[in-house]
CSV table of C-alpha atoms in Angstrom, one decimal:
chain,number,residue,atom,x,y,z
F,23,UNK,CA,-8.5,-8.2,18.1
F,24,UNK,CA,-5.0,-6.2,18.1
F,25,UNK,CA,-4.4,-3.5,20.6
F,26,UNK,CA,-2.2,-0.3,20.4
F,27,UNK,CA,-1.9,1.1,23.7
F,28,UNK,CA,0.3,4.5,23.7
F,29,UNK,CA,1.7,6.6,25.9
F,30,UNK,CA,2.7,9.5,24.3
F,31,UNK,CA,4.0,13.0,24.7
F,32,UNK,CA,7.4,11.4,24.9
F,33,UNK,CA,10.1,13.2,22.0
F,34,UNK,CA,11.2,11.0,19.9
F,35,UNK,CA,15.1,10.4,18.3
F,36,UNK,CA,17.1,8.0,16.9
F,37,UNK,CA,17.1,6.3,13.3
F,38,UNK,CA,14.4,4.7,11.2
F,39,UNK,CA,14.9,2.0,8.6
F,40,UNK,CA,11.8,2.0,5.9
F,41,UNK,CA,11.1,-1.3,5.1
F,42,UNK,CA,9.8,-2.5,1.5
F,43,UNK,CA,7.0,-1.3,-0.2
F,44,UNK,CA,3.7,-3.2,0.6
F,45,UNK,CA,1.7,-2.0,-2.5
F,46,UNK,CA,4.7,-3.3,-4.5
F,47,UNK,CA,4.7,-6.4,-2.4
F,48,UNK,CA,0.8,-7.2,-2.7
F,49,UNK,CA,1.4,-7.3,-6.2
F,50,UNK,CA,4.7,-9.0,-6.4
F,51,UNK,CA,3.5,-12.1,-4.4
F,52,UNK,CA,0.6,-13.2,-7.2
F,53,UNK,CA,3.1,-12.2,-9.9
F,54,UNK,CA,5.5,-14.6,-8.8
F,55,UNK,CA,3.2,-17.6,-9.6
F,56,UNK,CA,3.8,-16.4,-13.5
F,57,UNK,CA,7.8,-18.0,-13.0
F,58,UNK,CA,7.9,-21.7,-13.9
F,59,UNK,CA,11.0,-21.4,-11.2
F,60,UNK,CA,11.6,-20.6,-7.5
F,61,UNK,CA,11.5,-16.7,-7.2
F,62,UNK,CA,13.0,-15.0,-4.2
F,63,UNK,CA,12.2,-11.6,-3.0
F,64,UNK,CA,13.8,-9.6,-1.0
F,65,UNK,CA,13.4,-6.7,1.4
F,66,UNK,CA,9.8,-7.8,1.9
F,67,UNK,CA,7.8,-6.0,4.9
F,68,UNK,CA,6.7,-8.2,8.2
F,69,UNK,CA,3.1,-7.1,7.5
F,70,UNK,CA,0.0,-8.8,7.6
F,71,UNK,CA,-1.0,-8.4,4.6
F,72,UNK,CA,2.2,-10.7,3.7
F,73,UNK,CA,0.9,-13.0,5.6
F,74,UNK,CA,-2.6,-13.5,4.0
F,75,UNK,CA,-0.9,-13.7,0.7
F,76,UNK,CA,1.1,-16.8,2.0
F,77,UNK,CA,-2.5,-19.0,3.0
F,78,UNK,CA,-3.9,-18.0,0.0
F,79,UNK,CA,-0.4,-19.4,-2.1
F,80,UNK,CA,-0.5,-22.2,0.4
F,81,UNK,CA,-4.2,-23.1,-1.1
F,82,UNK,CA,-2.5,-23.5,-4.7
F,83,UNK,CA,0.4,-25.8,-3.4
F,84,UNK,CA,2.8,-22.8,-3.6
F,85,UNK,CA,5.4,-23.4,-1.0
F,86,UNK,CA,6.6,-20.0,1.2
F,87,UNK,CA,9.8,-19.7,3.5
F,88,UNK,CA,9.6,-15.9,4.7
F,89,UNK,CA,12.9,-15.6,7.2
F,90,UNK,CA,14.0,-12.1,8.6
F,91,UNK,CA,13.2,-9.7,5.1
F,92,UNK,CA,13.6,-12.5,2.4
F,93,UNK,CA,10.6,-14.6,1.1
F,94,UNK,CA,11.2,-17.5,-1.5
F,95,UNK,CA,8.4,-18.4,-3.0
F,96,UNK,CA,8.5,-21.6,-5.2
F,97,UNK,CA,5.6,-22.0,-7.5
F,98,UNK,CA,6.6,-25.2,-9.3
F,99,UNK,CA,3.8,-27.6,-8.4
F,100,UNK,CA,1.3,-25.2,-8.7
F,101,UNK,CA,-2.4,-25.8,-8.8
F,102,UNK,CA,-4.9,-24.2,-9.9
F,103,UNK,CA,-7.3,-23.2,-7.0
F,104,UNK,CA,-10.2,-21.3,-7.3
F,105,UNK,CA,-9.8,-18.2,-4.2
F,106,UNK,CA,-12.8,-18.6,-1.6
F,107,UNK,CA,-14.8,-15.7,-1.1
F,108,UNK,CA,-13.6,-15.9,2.9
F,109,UNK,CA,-9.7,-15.3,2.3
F,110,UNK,CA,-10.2,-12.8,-0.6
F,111,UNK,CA,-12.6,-10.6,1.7
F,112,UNK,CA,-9.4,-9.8,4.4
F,113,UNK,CA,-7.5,-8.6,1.7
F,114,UNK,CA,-8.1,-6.3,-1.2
F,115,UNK,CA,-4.9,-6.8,-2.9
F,116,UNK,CA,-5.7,-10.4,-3.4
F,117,UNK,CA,-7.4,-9.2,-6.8
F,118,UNK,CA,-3.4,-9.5,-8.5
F,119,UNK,CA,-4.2,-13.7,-8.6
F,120,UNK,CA,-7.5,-12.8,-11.0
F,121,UNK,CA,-4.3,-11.3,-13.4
F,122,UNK,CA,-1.7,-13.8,-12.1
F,123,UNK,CA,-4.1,-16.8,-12.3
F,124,UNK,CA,-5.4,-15.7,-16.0
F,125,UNK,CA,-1.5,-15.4,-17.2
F,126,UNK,CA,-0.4,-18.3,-16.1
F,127,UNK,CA,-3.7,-20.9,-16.2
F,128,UNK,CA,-5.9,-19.3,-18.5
F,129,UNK,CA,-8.6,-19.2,-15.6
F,130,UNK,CA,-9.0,-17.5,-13.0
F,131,UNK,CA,-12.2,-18.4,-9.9
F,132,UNK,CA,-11.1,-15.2,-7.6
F,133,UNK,CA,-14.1,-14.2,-4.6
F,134,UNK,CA,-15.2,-10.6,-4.7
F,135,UNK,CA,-11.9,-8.4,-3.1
F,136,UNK,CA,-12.3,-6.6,0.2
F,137,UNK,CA,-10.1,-4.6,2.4
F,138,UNK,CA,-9.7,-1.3,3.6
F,139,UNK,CA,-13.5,0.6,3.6
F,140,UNK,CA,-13.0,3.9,2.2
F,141,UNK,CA,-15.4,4.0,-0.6
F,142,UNK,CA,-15.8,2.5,-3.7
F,143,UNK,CA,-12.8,0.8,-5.3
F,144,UNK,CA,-14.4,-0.8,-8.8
F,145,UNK,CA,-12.8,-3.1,-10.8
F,146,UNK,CA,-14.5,-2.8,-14.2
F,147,UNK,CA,-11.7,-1.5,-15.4
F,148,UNK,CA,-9.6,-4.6,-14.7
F,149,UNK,CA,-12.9,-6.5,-15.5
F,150,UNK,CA,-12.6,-4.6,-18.9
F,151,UNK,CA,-8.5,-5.0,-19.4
F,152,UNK,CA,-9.2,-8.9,-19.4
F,153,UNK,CA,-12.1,-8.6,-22.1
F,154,UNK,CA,-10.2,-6.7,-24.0
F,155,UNK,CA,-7.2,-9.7,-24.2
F,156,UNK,CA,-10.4,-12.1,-25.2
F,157,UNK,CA,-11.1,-12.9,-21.7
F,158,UNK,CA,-15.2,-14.3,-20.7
F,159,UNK,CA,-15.7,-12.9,-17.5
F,160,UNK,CA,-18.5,-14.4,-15.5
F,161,UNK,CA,-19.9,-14.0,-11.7
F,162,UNK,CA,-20.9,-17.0,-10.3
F,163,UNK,CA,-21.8,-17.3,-6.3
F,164,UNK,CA,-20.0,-14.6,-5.4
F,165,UNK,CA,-16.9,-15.2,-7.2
F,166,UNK,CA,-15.4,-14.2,-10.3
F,167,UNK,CA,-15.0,-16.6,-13.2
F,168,UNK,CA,-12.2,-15.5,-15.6
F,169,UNK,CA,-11.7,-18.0,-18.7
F,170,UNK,CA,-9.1,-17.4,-21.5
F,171,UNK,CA,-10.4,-18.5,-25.0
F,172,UNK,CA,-8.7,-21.6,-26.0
F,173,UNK,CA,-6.6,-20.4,-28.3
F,174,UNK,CA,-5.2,-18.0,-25.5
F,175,UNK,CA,-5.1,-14.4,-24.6
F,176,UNK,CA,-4.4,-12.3,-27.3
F,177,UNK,CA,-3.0,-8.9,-27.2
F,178,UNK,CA,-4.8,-5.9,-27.6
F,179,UNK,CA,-5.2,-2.1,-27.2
F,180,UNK,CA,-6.7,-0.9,-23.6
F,181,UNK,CA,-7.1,2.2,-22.4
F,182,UNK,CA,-7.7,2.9,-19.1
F,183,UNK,CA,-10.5,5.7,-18.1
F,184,UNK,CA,-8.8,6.1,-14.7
F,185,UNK,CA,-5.0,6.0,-14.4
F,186,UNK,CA,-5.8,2.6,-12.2
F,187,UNK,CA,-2.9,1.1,-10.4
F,188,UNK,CA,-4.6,-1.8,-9.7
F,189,UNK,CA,-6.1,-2.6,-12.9
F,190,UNK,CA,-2.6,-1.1,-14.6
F,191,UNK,CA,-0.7,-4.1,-12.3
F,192,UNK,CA,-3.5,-6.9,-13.7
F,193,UNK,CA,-3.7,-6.0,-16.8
F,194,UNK,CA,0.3,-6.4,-17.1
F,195,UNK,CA,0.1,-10.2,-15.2
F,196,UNK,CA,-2.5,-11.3,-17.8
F,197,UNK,CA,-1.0,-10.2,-20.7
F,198,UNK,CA,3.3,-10.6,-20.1
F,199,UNK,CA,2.1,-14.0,-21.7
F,200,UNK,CA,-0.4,-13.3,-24.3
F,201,UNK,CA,-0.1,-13.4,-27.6
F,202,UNK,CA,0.9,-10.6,-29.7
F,203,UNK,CA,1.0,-6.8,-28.3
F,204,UNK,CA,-0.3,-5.2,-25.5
F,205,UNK,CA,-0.6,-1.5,-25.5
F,206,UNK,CA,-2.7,0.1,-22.3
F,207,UNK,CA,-2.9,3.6,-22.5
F,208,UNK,CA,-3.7,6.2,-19.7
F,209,UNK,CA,-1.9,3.8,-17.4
F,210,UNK,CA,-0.5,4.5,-13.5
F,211,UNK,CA,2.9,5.5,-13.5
F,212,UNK,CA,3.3,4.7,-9.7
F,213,UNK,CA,6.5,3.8,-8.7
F,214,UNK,CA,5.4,0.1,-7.8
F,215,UNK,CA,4.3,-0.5,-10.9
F,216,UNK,CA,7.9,0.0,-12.2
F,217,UNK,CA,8.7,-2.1,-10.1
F,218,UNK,CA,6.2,-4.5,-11.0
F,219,UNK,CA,7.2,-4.2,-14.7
F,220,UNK,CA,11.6,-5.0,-13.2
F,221,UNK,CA,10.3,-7.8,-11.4
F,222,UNK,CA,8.6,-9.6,-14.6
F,223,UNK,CA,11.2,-8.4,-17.1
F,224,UNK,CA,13.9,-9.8,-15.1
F,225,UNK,CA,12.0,-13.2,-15.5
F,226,UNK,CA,12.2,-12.5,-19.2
F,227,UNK,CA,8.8,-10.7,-20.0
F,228,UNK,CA,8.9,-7.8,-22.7
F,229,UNK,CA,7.7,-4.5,-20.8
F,230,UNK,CA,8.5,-1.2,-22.1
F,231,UNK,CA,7.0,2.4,-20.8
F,232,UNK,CA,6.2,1.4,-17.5
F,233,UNK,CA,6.7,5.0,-15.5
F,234,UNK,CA,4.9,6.3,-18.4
F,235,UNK,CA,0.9,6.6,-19.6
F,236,UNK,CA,1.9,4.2,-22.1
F,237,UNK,CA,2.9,0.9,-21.4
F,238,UNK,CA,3.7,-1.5,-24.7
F,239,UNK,CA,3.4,-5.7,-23.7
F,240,UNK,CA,5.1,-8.0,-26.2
F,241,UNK,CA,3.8,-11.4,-25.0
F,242,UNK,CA,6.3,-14.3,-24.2
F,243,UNK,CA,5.9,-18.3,-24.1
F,244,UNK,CA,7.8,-18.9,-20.5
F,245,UNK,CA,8.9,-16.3,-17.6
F,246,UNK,CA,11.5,-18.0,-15.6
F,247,UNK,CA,13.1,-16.4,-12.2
F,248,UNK,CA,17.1,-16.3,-12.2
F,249,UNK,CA,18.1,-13.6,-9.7
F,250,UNK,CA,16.5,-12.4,-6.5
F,251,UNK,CA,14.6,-9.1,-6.8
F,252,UNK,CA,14.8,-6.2,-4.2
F,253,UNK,CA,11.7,-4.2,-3.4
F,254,UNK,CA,11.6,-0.8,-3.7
F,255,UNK,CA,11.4,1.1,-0.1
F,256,UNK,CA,7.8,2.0,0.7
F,257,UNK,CA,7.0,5.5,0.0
F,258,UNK,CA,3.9,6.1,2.4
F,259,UNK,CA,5.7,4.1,5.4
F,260,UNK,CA,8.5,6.7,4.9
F,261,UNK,CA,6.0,9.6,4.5
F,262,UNK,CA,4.0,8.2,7.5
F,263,UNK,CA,7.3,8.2,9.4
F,264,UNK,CA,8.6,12.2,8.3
F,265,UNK,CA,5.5,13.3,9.3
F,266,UNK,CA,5.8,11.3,12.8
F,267,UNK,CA,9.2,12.8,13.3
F,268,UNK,CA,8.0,16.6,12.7
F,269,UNK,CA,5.4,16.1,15.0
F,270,UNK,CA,7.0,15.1,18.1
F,271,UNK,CA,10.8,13.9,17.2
F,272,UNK,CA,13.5,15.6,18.5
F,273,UNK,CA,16.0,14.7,15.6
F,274,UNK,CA,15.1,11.5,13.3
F,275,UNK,CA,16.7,10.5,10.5
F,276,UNK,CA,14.9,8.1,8.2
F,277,UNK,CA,17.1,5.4,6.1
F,278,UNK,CA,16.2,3.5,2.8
F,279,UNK,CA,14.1,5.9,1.1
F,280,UNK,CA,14.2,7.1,-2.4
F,281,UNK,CA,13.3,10.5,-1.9
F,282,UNK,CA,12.1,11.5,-5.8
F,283,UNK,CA,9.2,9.1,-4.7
F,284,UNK,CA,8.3,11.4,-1.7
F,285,UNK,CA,9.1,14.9,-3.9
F,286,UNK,CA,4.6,16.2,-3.6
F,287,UNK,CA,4.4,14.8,0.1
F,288,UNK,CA,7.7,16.8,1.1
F,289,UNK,CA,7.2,19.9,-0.7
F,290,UNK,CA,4.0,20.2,1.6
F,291,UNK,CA,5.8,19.5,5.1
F,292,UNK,CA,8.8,21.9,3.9
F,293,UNK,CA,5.6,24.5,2.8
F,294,UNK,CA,4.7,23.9,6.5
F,295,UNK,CA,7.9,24.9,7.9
F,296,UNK,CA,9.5,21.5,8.9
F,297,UNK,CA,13.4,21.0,8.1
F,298,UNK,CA,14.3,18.4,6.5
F,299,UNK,CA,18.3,17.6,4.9
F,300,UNK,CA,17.9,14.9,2.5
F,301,UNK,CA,20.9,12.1,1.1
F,302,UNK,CA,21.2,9.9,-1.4
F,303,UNK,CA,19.1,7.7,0.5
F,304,UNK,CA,18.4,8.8,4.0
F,305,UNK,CA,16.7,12.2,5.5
F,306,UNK,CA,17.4,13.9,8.6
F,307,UNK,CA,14.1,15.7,10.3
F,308,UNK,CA,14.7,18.1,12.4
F,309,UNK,CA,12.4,19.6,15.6
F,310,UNK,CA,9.9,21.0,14.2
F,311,UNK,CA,8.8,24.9,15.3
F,312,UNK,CA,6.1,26.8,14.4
F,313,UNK,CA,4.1,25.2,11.3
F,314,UNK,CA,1.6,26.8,9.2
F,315,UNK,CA,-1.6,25.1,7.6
F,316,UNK,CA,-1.6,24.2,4.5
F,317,UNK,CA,-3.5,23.2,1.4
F,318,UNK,CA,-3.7,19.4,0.6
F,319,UNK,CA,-5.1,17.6,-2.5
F,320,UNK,CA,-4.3,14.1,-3.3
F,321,UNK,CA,-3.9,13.1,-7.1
F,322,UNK,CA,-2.4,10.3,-8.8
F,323,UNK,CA,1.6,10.4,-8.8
F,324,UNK,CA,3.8,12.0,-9.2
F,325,UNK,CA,0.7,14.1,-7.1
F,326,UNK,CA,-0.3,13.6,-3.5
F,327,UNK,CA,-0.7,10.5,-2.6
F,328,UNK,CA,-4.2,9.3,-1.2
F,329,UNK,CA,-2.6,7.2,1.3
F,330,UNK,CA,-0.7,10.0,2.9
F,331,UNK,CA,-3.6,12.0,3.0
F,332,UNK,CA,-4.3,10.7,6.6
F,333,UNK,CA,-0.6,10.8,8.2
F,334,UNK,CA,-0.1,13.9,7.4
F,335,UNK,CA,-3.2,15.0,9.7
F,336,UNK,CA,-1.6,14.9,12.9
F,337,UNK,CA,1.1,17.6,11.5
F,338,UNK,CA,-1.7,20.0,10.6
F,339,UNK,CA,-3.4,19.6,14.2
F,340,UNK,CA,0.3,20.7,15.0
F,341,UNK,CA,0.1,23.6,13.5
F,342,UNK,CA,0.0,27.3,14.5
F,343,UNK,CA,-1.6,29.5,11.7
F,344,UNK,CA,-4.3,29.0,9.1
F,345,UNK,CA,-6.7,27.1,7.7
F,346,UNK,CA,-5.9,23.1,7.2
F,347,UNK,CA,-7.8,21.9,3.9
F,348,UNK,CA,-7.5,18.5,2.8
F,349,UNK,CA,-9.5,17.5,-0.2
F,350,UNK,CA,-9.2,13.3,-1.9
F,351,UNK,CA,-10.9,13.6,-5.4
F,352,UNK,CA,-9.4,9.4,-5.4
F,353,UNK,CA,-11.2,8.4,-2.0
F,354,UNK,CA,-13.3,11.0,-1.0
F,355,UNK,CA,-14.7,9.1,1.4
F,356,UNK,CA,-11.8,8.5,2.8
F,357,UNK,CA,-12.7,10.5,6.2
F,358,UNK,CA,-14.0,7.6,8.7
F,359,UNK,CA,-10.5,8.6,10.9
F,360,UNK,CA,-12.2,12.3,11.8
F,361,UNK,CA,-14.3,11.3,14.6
F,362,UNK,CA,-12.4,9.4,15.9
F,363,UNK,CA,-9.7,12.5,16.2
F,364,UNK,CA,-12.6,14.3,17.6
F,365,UNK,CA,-12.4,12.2,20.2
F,366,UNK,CA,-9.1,13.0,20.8
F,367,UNK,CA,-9.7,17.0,21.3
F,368,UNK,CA,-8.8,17.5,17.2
F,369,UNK,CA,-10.6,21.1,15.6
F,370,UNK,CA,-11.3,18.8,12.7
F,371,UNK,CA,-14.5,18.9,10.7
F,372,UNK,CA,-15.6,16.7,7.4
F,373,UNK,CA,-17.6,19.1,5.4
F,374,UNK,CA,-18.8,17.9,1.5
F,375,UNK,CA,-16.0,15.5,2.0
F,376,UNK,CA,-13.6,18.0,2.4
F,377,UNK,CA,-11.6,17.8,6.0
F,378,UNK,CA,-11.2,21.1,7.4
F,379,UNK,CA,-8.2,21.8,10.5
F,380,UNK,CA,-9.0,24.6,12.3
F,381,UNK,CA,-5.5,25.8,14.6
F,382,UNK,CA,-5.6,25.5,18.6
F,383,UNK,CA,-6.6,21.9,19.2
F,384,UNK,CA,-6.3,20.4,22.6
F,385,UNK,CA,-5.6,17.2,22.4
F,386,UNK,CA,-5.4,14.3,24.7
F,387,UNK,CA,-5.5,10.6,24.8
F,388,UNK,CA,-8.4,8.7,24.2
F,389,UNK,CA,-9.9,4.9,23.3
F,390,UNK,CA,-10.2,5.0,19.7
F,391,UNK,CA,-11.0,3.2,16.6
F,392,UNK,CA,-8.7,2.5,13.6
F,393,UNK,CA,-11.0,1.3,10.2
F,394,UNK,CA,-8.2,0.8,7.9
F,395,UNK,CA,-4.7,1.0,7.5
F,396,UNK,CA,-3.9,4.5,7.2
F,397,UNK,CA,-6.6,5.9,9.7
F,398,UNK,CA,-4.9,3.7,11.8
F,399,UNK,CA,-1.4,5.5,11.3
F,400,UNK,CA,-3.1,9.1,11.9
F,401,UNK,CA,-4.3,7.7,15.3
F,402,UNK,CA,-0.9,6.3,16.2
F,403,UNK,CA,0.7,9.4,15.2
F,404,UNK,CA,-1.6,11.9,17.5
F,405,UNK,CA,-1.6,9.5,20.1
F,406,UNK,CA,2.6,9.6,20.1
F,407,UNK,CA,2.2,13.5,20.2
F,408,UNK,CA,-0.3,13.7,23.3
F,409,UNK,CA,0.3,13.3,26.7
F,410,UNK,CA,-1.6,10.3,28.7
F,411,UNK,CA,-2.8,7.5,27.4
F,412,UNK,CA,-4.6,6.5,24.0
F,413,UNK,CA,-6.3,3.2,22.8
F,414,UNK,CA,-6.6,2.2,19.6
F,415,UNK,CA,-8.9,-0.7,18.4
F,416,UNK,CA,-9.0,-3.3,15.9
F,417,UNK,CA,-5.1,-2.1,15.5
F,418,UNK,CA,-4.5,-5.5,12.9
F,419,UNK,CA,-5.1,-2.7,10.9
F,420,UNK,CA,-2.3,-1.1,11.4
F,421,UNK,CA,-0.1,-4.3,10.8
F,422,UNK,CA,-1.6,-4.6,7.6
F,423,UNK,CA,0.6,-1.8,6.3
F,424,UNK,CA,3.5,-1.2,8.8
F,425,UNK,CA,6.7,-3.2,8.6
F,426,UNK,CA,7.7,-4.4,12.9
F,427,UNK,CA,5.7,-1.0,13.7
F,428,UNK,CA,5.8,-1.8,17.4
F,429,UNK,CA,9.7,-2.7,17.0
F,430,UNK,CA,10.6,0.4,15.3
F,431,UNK,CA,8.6,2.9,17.1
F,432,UNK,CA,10.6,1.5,20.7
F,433,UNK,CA,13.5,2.3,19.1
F,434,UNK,CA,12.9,6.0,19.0
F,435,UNK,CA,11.9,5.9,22.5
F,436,UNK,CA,8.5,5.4,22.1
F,437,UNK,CA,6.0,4.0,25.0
F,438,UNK,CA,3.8,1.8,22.7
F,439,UNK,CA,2.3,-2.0,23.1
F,440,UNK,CA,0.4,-4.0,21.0
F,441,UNK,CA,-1.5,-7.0,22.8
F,442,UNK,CA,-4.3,-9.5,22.1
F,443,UNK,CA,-7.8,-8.4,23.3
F,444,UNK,CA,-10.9,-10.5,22.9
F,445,UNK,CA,-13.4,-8.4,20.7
């Protein structure tokens, strides 16, 4: 088991670099078995979530070399694999091969997904994308059988009851080589799944709307990689990282970020009273003063992001005045990380799912517990603020989503160490 051990209380300064984005990257890594050539990515996140991808490509005879923030990938003697239930269940993002596999084999033998526990994450709607392109879909043994007709995957009309990224991102993979025309309506218009749609396009696939709720899918025969693609900086590392430096920095400014991507998340630390100057790709945050509570509700974008629901927690135990109300109609059961900030001193209270901050916490260190990714960031984000010494367990959570966290966070000045524990 990983360890973060903090001791915080210690301002922060310096500069940031945001690394790329890992919910672009989870899905770029199964699309790039679609190229009958060697694809190289670039400004790819030392995460271990990267990591996991690699085994699983390993499994299919997909050869990796992943050296400083550029991974080739070369997928030319490719074999189809089925994906053991084991692998799969570390990683919820693995669910891209079930699209990548069916685009580029016709089949697809995936194990059930897992990941982060924050409530139900279905995938009948990627279930129901692949029916839709003539897909049978079968469960066998705890896996997921996905066979293409013989006469291939043919486009269709799909539209989505949720604006799914995940089931938007799959639904593209199977289809950029079906035949015919792909239409998916009500679709995600995340900023990774523009990239998503640059990334394929380049390769020679025919995606139009992406960005949009309407995203039109003219299948082609062969995708073939000819120039490296750049992953977009990571919008929740960078809104993880704004919020870290309002809390306790003492000037930060925060490179490779494309603010547009950030515009919900900042209007609500700006609404809280925190200074931010913003470049053309940078943003300078300065000490914060006295912060008012605010009013959070996550949506899909260009709303609130879900996953910034829980870094921006810290900032409202910062705060001075009001009533903090966070509410996630996406995850709303996406409040395992309040206890443990109870444990920490935090006036924080779950009530009908809703997360209520009451002003005048007195917070201190503690040994905590970090279930996913971003409760994991909230922890290490209160523990930076207080003084003494907090714990946080099972931190591989944490390096799941954070690009050379520890690395970074020294640079500011930060007292932090992540070791090996037995569990």
């Amino acid at each position: 088991m990983k360890q973060m051990i903090i001791h915080g209380g210690k301002p922060l300064q310096g500069d940031i670099w945001i690394g790329g984005a890992k919910n672009s990257t989870v899905a770029l890594i199964p699309a790039s078995i679609l190229s009958r050539t060697p694809v190289t990515l670039e400004s790819v996140p030392r995460i271990a979530d990267v990591d996991n991808l690699m085994d699983l490509l390993s499994e299919m005879y997909v050869h990796c070399d992943f050296r400083e923030t550029t991974l080739q990938i070369d997928p030319t003697e490719i074999k189809m694999s089925p994906l053991p239930a084991g692998k799969i269940k570390s990683l919820r993002a693995s669910y891209y091969f079930m699209g990548a596999l069916l685009g580029r084999f016709g089949k697809a033998v995936v194990g059930f997904p897992g990941g982060d526990d924050i409530g139900p994450r279905p995938i009948d709607q990627h279930i129901m994308g692949f029916q839709s392109l003539g897909a049978d879909v079968r469960y066998e043994n705890e896996q997921i059988v996905i066979t293409a007709p013989d006469e291939g995957l043919k486009g269709a009309q799909i539209h989505l009851k949720m604006a799914s990224v995940g089931a938007t991102m799959n639904i593209i993979m199977a289809s950029v080589t079906a035949s015919g025309r792909t239409v998916i309506e009500n679709a995600a218009k995340e900023p990774e799944i523009i990239d998503l749609a640059t990334f394929l396009n380049n390769m020679g696939a025919k995606i139009r709307g992406a960005g949009t709720d309407t995203i039109r899918i003219d299948g082609v025969d062969r995708l073939e990689a000819k120039v490296p693609h750049t992953i977009i900086p990571d919008r929740i590392e960078a809104g993880t990282y704004i919020s870290m430096a309002a809390c306790i920095g003492n000037g930060i400014r925060i490179h490779n970020i494309i603010a547009e991507h950030l515009d919900a998340f900042l209007a609500k630390v700006e609404e809280m009273g925190v200074v931010i100057d913003t470049d053309e790709d940078s943003l300078f945050v300065y000490p914060a003063g006295d912060l008012r509570m605010v009013q959070v509700k996550t949506g899909t974008y260009p709303g609130f992001a879900t996953d910034l629901q829980q870094p921006i927690t810290p900032l409202l135990l910062k705060a001075k005045t009001g009533e903090g109300v966070i509410i996630d109609p996406i995850y709303p059961k996406r409040t395992r990380h309040v206890p443990e900030l109870q444990k920490m001193g935090a006036s924080i209270t779950v009530v009908n799912n809703i997360i209520l901050v009451q002003p005048g916490s007195r917070l201190r260190g503690a040994v905590v517990h970090a279930d996913e990714i971003r409760a994991g960031a909230c922890l290490m984000l209160t523990g930076l603020m207080v003084d003494g010494e907090t714990v946080i367990n099972n931190a591989g959570n944490i390096l799941r989503g954070y690009d050379r966290v520890e690395e970074k966070l020294r640079q500011l000045g930060a007292d932090v160490v992540i070791r090996d524990v037995e569990d």
